[in-house]
PDB file of C-alpha atoms in Angstrom:
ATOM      1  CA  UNK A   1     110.080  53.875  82.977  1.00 61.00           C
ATOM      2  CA  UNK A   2     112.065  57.141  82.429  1.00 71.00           C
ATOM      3  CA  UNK A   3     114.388  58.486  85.266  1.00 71.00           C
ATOM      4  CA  UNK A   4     114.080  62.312  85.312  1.00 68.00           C
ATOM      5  CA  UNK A   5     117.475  63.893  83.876  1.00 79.00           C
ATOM      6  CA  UNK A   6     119.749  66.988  86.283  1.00 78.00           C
ATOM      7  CA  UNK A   7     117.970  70.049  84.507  1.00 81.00           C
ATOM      8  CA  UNK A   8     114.318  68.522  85.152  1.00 83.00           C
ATOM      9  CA  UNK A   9     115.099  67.941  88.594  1.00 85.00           C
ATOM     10  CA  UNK A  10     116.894  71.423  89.502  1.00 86.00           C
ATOM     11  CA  UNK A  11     113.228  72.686  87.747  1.00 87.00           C
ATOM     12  CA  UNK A  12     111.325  70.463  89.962  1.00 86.00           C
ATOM     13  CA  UNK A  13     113.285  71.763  92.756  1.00 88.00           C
ATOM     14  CA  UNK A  14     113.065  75.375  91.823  1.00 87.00           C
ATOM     15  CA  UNK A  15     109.381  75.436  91.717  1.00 90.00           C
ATOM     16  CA  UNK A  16     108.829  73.304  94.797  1.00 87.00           C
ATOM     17  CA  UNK A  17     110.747  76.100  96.644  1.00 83.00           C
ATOM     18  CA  UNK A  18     108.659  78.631  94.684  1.00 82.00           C
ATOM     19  CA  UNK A  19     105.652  77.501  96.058  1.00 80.00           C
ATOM     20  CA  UNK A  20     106.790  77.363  99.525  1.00 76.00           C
ATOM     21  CA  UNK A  21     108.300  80.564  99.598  1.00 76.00           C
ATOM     22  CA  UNK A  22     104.894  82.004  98.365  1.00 72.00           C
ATOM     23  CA  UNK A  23     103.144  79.993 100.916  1.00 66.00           C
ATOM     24  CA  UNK A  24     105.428  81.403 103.709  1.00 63.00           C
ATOM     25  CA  UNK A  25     104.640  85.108 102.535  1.00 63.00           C
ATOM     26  CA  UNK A  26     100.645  84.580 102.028  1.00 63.00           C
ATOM     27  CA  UNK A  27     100.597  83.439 105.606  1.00 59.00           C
ATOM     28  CA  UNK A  28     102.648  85.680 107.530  1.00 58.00           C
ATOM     29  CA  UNK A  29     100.953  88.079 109.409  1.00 61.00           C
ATOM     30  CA  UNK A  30     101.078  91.969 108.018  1.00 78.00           C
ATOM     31  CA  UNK A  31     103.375  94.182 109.687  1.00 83.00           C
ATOM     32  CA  UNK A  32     103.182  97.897 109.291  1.00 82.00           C
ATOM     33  CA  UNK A  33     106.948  97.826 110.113  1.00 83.00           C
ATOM     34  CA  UNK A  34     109.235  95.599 110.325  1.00 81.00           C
ATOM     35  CA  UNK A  35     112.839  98.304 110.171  1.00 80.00           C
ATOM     36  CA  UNK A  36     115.521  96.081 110.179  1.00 81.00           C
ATOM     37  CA  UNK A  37     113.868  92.578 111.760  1.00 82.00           C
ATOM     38  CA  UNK A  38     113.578  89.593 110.440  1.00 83.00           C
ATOM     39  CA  UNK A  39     110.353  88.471 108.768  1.00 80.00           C
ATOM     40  CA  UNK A  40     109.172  86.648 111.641  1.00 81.00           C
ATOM     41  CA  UNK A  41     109.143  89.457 113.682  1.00 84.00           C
ATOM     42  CA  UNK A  42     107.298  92.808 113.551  1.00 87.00           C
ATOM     43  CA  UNK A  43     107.673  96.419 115.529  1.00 88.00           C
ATOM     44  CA  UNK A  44     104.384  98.421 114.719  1.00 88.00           C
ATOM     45  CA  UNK A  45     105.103 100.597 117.918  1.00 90.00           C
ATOM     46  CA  UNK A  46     108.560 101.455 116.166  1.00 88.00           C
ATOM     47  CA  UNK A  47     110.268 100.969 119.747  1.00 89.00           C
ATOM     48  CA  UNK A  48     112.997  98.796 118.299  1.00 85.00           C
ATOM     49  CA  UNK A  49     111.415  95.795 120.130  1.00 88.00           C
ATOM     50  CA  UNK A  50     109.688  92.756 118.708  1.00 88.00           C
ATOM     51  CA  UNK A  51     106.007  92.663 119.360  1.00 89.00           C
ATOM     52  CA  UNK A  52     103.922  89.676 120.618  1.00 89.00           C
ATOM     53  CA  UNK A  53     102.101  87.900 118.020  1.00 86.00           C
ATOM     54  CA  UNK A  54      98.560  89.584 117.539  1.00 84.00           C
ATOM     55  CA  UNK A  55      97.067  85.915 117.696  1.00 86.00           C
ATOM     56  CA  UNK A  56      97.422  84.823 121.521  1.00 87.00           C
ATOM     57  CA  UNK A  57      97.695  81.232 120.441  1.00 89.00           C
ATOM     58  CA  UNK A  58     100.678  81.980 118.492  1.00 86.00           C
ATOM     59  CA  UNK A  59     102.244  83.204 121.946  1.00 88.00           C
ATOM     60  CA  UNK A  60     105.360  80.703 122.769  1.00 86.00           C
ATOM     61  CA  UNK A  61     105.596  80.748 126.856  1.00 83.00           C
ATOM     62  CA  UNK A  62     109.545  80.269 127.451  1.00 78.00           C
TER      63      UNK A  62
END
């Protein structure tokens, strides 16, 4: 049995966070506007507040 090398690891690794980046970006929600948020938050009424999540079950009571 062969044990992978460095260079086929960092590969391994590379496209393992590759696919979870895209997978983070396919399922965010779009935002019209996001100005200078982060990517979890959104501010399509441009007030310079973070919206609630359109999806109601996404809501996080605190």
């Amino acid at each position: 049995m062969r044990t992978p090398t460095a260079p086929r690891l960092w590969s391994f690794a590379l496209i393992a966070l590759l696919v979870a980046t895209a997978a983070a970006a396919f399922a965010a929600e779009p935002c019209a506007h996001r100005g200078k948020l982060d990517a979890l938050f959104c501010d399509e009424d441009r007030d310079l507040i973070a919206d609630p999540p359109k999806d109601p079950s996404k809501l996080v009571s605190p």
